[in-house]
mmCIF file with all atom_site columns, C-alpha atoms and ligand atoms in Angstrom:
data_model
loop_
_atom_site.group_PDB
_atom_site.id
_atom_site.type_symbol
_atom_site.label_atom_id
_atom_site.label_alt_id
_atom_site.label_comp_id
_atom_site.label_asym_id
_atom_site.label_entity_id
_atom_site.label_seq_id
_atom_site.pdbx_PDB_ins_code
_atom_site.Cartn_x
_atom_site.Cartn_y
_atom_site.Cartn_z
_atom_site.occupancy
_atom_site.B_iso_or_equiv
_atom_site.pdbx_formal_charge
_atom_site.auth_seq_id
_atom_site.auth_comp_id
_atom_site.auth_asym_id
_atom_site.auth_atom_id
_atom_site.pdbx_PDB_model_num
ATOM   1   C  CA  . MET A 1 1   ? 161.365 110.990 66.372 1.00 77.00 ? 1   MET A CA  1
ATOM   2   C  CA  . LYS A 1 2   ? 159.944 110.587 70.382 1.00 88.00 ? 2   LYS A CA  1
ATOM   3   C  CA  . ILE A 1 3   ? 156.767 108.132 70.562 1.00 93.00 ? 3   ILE A CA  1
ATOM   4   C  CA  . GLU A 1 4   ? 154.248 106.910 73.065 1.00 95.00 ? 4   GLU A CA  1
ATOM   5   C  CA  . VAL A 1 5   ? 154.521 103.405 74.292 1.00 96.00 ? 5   VAL A CA  1
ATOM   6   C  CA  . ILE A 1 6   ? 153.063 101.805 77.397 1.00 97.00 ? 6   ILE A CA  1
ATOM   7   C  CA  . CYS A 1 7   ? 153.181 99.115  79.331 1.00 95.00 ? 7   CYS A CA  1
ATOM   8   C  CA  . ILE A 1 8   ? 151.573 97.735  82.379 1.00 95.00 ? 8   ILE A CA  1
ATOM   9   C  CA  . TYR A 1 9   ? 152.869 98.530  85.753 1.00 94.00 ? 9   TYR A CA  1
ATOM   10  C  CA  . CYS A 1 10  ? 151.549 96.892  89.021 1.00 93.00 ? 10  CYS A CA  1
ATOM   11  C  CA  . GLU A 1 11  ? 151.678 98.731  92.683 1.00 91.00 ? 11  GLU A CA  1
ATOM   12  C  CA  . SER A 1 12  ? 151.034 95.111  93.874 1.00 92.00 ? 12  SER A CA  1
ATOM   13  C  CA  . GLY A 1 13  ? 149.451 91.727  92.862 1.00 94.00 ? 13  GLY A CA  1
ATOM   14  C  CA  . SER A 1 14  ? 151.081 88.238  92.692 1.00 93.00 ? 14  SER A CA  1
ATOM   15  C  CA  . VAL A 1 15  ? 153.128 86.342  90.015 1.00 91.00 ? 15  VAL A CA  1
ATOM   16  C  CA  . SER A 1 16  ? 152.881 82.680  90.243 1.00 89.00 ? 16  SER A CA  1
ATOM   17  C  CA  . GLY A 1 17  ? 151.027 83.062  93.738 1.00 91.00 ? 17  GLY A CA  1
ATOM   18  C  CA  . GLU A 1 18  ? 153.713 85.100  95.218 1.00 92.00 ? 18  GLU A CA  1
ATOM   19  C  CA  . PRO A 1 19  ? 152.778 88.321  96.264 1.00 94.00 ? 19  PRO A CA  1
ATOM   20  C  CA  . LEU A 1 20  ? 155.095 91.070  94.386 1.00 93.00 ? 20  LEU A CA  1
ATOM   21  C  CA  . THR A 1 21  ? 155.046 94.733  94.364 1.00 93.00 ? 21  THR A CA  1
ATOM   22  C  CA  . GLN A 1 22  ? 155.986 97.639  92.029 1.00 91.00 ? 22  GLN A CA  1
ATOM   23  C  CA  . PHE A 1 23  ? 156.557 95.876  88.886 1.00 92.00 ? 23  PHE A CA  1
ATOM   24  C  CA  . THR A 1 24  ? 156.444 96.004  85.039 1.00 93.00 ? 24  THR A CA  1
ATOM   25  C  CA  . VAL A 1 25  ? 154.899 93.308  83.099 1.00 94.00 ? 25  VAL A CA  1
ATOM   26  C  CA  . SER A 1 26  ? 156.827 92.783  79.683 1.00 93.00 ? 26  SER A CA  1
ATOM   27  C  CA  . GLY A 1 27  ? 156.165 90.102  76.482 1.00 92.00 ? 27  GLY A CA  1
ATOM   28  C  CA  . THR A 1 28  ? 152.544 89.910  77.432 1.00 94.00 ? 28  THR A CA  1
ATOM   29  C  CA  . TRP A 1 29  ? 151.036 87.546  75.573 1.00 92.00 ? 29  TRP A CA  1
ATOM   30  C  CA  . ALA A 1 30  ? 147.476 87.154  77.248 1.00 94.00 ? 30  ALA A CA  1
ATOM   31  C  CA  . MET A 1 31  ? 145.152 89.576  79.169 1.00 96.00 ? 31  MET A CA  1
ATOM   32  C  CA  . ASP A 1 32  ? 141.566 89.013  80.658 1.00 96.00 ? 32  ASP A CA  1
ATOM   33  C  CA  . ASP A 1 33  ? 138.735 90.920  79.070 1.00 96.00 ? 33  ASP A CA  1
ATOM   34  C  CA  . ALA A 1 34  ? 139.140 93.709  82.186 1.00 96.00 ? 34  ALA A CA  1
ATOM   35  C  CA  . LEU A 1 35  ? 142.215 95.084  81.135 1.00 97.00 ? 35  LEU A CA  1
ATOM   36  C  CA  . GLY A 1 36  ? 141.792 94.573  77.214 1.00 97.00 ? 36  GLY A CA  1
ATOM   37  C  CA  . ARG A 1 37  ? 139.065 96.994  77.270 1.00 97.00 ? 37  ARG A CA  1
ATOM   38  C  CA  . GLN A 1 38  ? 141.031 99.512  79.547 1.00 97.00 ? 38  GLN A CA  1
ATOM   39  C  CA  . LEU A 1 39  ? 143.642 99.399  77.194 1.00 97.00 ? 39  LEU A CA  1
ATOM   40  C  CA  . LYS A 1 40  ? 141.357 100.445 74.176 1.00 97.00 ? 40  LYS A CA  1
ATOM   41  C  CA  . PRO A 1 41  ? 142.729 104.353 74.020 1.00 96.00 ? 41  PRO A CA  1
ATOM   42  C  CA  . TRP A 1 42  ? 145.734 102.860 72.643 1.00 97.00 ? 42  TRP A CA  1
ATOM   43  C  CA  . PRO A 1 43  ? 145.470 101.069 69.901 1.00 96.00 ? 43  PRO A CA  1
ATOM   44  C  CA  . PHE A 1 44  ? 149.225 100.915 69.088 1.00 97.00 ? 44  PHE A CA  1
ATOM   45  C  CA  . PHE A 1 45  ? 150.035 98.258  72.172 1.00 97.00 ? 45  PHE A CA  1
ATOM   46  C  CA  . ARG A 1 46  ? 148.855 95.413  70.216 1.00 95.00 ? 46  ARG A CA  1
ATOM   47  C  CA  . LYS A 1 47  ? 150.236 91.950  69.346 1.00 93.00 ? 47  LYS A CA  1
ATOM   48  C  CA  . VAL A 1 48  ? 153.103 91.574  67.148 1.00 90.00 ? 48  VAL A CA  1
ATOM   49  C  CA  . PRO A 1 49  ? 151.961 89.812  63.823 1.00 76.00 ? 49  PRO A CA  1
ATOM   50  C  CA  . GLY A 1 50  ? 153.753 87.003  62.222 1.00 68.00 ? 50  GLY A CA  1
ATOM   51  C  CA  . TYR A 1 51  ? 155.030 85.206  65.251 1.00 63.00 ? 51  TYR A CA  1
ATOM   52  C  CA  . SER A 1 52  ? 153.974 81.590  66.330 1.00 66.00 ? 52  SER A CA  1
ATOM   53  C  CA  . GLU A 1 53  ? 153.968 82.729  70.118 1.00 72.00 ? 53  GLU A CA  1
ATOM   54  C  CA  . SER A 1 54  ? 152.546 86.492  69.600 1.00 85.00 ? 54  SER A CA  1
ATOM   55  C  CA  . TYR A 1 55  ? 152.971 88.635  72.040 1.00 91.00 ? 55  TYR A CA  1
ATOM   56  C  CA  . PHE A 1 56  ? 151.926 92.617  73.070 1.00 95.00 ? 56  PHE A CA  1
ATOM   57  C  CA  . ALA A 1 57  ? 154.357 95.419  71.857 1.00 96.00 ? 57  ALA A CA  1
ATOM   58  C  CA  . ASN A 1 58  ? 153.981 98.732  71.103 1.00 97.00 ? 58  ASN A CA  1
ATOM   59  C  CA  . HIS A 1 59  ? 153.852 100.187 67.436 1.00 96.00 ? 59  HIS A CA  1
ATOM   60  C  CA  . CYS A 1 60  ? 155.077 103.145 66.233 1.00 96.00 ? 60  CYS A CA  1
ATOM   61  C  CA  . PRO A 1 61  ? 152.362 105.045 65.078 1.00 94.00 ? 61  PRO A CA  1
ATOM   62  C  CA  . HIS A 1 62  ? 153.907 106.550 61.969 1.00 95.00 ? 62  HIS A CA  1
ATOM   63  C  CA  . CYS A 1 63  ? 155.308 103.335 60.277 1.00 95.00 ? 63  CYS A CA  1
ATOM   64  C  CA  . GLY A 1 64  ? 153.536 100.679 62.212 1.00 94.00 ? 64  GLY A CA  1
ATOM   65  C  CA  . ALA A 1 65  ? 156.951 99.206  63.094 1.00 94.00 ? 65  ALA A CA  1
ATOM   66  C  CA  . ALA A 1 66  ? 157.212 96.763  65.865 1.00 94.00 ? 66  ALA A CA  1
ATOM   67  C  CA  . GLN A 1 67  ? 159.095 97.999  69.597 1.00 94.00 ? 67  GLN A CA  1
ATOM   68  C  CA  . ASP A 1 68  ? 160.874 95.469  71.268 1.00 92.00 ? 68  ASP A CA  1
ATOM   69  C  CA  . ASP A 1 69  ? 159.200 95.190  74.358 1.00 91.00 ? 69  ASP A CA  1
ATOM   70  C  CA  . LEU A 1 70  ? 162.198 93.434  76.539 1.00 89.00 ? 70  LEU A CA  1
ATOM   71  C  CA  . TYR A 1 71  ? 164.445 96.043  75.276 1.00 90.00 ? 71  TYR A CA  1
ATOM   72  C  CA  . LEU A 1 72  ? 162.136 98.879  76.469 1.00 92.00 ? 72  LEU A CA  1
ATOM   73  C  CA  . HIS A 1 73  ? 162.088 97.246  79.809 1.00 90.00 ? 73  HIS A CA  1
ATOM   74  C  CA  . SER A 1 74  ? 165.623 95.382  80.434 1.00 90.00 ? 74  SER A CA  1
ATOM   75  C  CA  . GLU A 1 75  ? 167.879 98.503  79.160 1.00 90.00 ? 75  GLU A CA  1
ATOM   76  C  CA  . PRO A 1 76  ? 168.679 101.560 82.037 1.00 88.00 ? 76  PRO A CA  1
ATOM   77  C  CA  . ASP A 1 77  ? 168.411 104.221 79.607 1.00 87.00 ? 77  ASP A CA  1
ATOM   78  C  CA  . GLN A 1 78  ? 165.227 102.997 78.247 1.00 88.00 ? 78  GLN A CA  1
ATOM   79  C  CA  . PRO A 1 79  ? 161.224 104.469 79.499 1.00 85.00 ? 79  PRO A CA  1
ATOM   80  C  CA  . LEU A 1 80  ? 160.182 101.722 81.441 1.00 90.00 ? 80  LEU A CA  1
ATOM   81  C  CA  . TYR A 1 81  ? 163.037 100.467 82.829 1.00 88.00 ? 81  TYR A CA  1
ATOM   82  C  CA  . SER A 1 82  ? 162.231 101.688 86.415 1.00 87.00 ? 82  SER A CA  1
ATOM   83  C  CA  . ILE A 1 83  ? 159.200 103.200 86.473 1.00 87.00 ? 83  ILE A CA  1
ATOM   84  C  CA  . PRO A 1 84  ? 159.132 104.155 90.433 1.00 82.00 ? 84  PRO A CA  1
ATOM   85  C  CA  . ARG A 1 85  ? 163.065 106.047 89.861 1.00 83.00 ? 85  ARG A CA  1
ATOM   86  C  CA  . ALA A 1 86  ? 161.381 107.592 86.469 1.00 83.00 ? 86  ALA A CA  1
ATOM   87  C  CA  . ALA A 1 87  ? 162.335 111.099 85.853 1.00 81.00 ? 87  ALA A CA  1
ATOM   88  C  CA  . PRO A 1 88  ? 159.651 113.459 86.624 1.00 83.00 ? 88  PRO A CA  1
ATOM   89  C  CA  . GLY A 1 89  ? 156.956 114.139 83.977 1.00 85.00 ? 89  GLY A CA  1
ATOM   90  C  CA  . SER A 1 90  ? 158.490 111.270 81.826 1.00 86.00 ? 90  SER A CA  1
ATOM   91  C  CA  . ILE A 1 91  ? 156.093 108.740 82.623 1.00 91.00 ? 91  ILE A CA  1
ATOM   92  C  CA  . LYS A 1 92  ? 152.306 109.524 82.988 1.00 93.00 ? 92  LYS A CA  1
ATOM   93  C  CA  . LEU A 1 93  ? 150.191 106.732 85.034 1.00 93.00 ? 93  LEU A CA  1
ATOM   94  C  CA  . THR A 1 94  ? 146.784 105.769 84.178 1.00 95.00 ? 94  THR A CA  1
ATOM   95  C  CA  . ALA A 1 95  ? 145.338 104.078 86.769 1.00 95.00 ? 95  ALA A CA  1
ATOM   96  C  CA  . LEU A 1 96  ? 143.472 100.602 85.949 1.00 95.00 ? 96  LEU A CA  1
ATOM   97  C  CA  . VAL A 1 97  ? 140.293 99.948  87.423 1.00 93.00 ? 97  VAL A CA  1
ATOM   98  C  CA  . GLY A 1 98  ? 139.511 96.779  89.459 1.00 93.00 ? 98  GLY A CA  1
ATOM   99  C  CA  . GLN A 1 99  ? 142.214 93.407  89.185 1.00 93.00 ? 99  GLN A CA  1
ATOM   100 C  CA  . ILE A 1 100 ? 143.094 92.563  86.147 1.00 95.00 ? 100 ILE A CA  1
ATOM   101 C  CA  . GLN A 1 101 ? 145.108 89.361  85.136 1.00 96.00 ? 101 GLN A CA  1
ATOM   102 C  CA  . LEU A 1 102 ? 147.456 88.563  82.290 1.00 95.00 ? 102 LEU A CA  1
ATOM   103 C  CA  . SER A 1 103 ? 150.208 86.712  81.162 1.00 95.00 ? 103 SER A CA  1
ATOM   104 C  CA  . GLY A 1 104 ? 154.039 88.119  80.716 1.00 93.00 ? 104 GLY A CA  1
ATOM   105 C  CA  . ASP A 1 105 ? 156.990 88.283  82.421 1.00 92.00 ? 105 ASP A CA  1
ATOM   106 C  CA  . GLU A 1 106 ? 157.513 90.137  85.494 1.00 88.00 ? 106 GLU A CA  1
ATOM   107 C  CA  . SER A 1 107 ? 160.475 92.426  85.851 1.00 80.00 ? 107 SER A CA  1
ATOM   108 C  CA  . PHE A 1 108 ? 161.242 95.161  88.985 1.00 73.00 ? 108 PHE A CA  1
ATOM   109 C  CA  . GLU A 1 109 ? 164.316 96.679  90.124 1.00 62.00 ? 109 GLU A CA  1
ATOM   110 C  CA  . ILE A 1 110 ? 164.638 97.731  93.471 1.00 48.00 ? 110 ILE A CA  1
HETATM 111 ZN ZN1 . ZN  B 2 .   ? 157.756 104.592 62.766 1.00 65.38 ? 201 ZN  B ZN1 1
#
């Protein structure tokens, strides 16, 4: 069954003070209000309950199962692996407003 999943993709930003371009963020564990507000249209992207170090993940809208965030980002056949190189039409980009801050793991593929 196909479900919608989302992730945070940055055209540009900085990670630990280093400038980076075209990267996604996985394993998000914290985000600022500016980002939290803008993610409200995607309520299935929420913290996984039951972990001591909980992180944000996509959840199946049908059964509520959490989708492994790292898996979606790290396997070449998964949708969030390379957003700049994704097949046309497979990814819908929604622009965020302003600068946002979040804590997680950056990943990118050149
Ligand atoms: Zn399901």
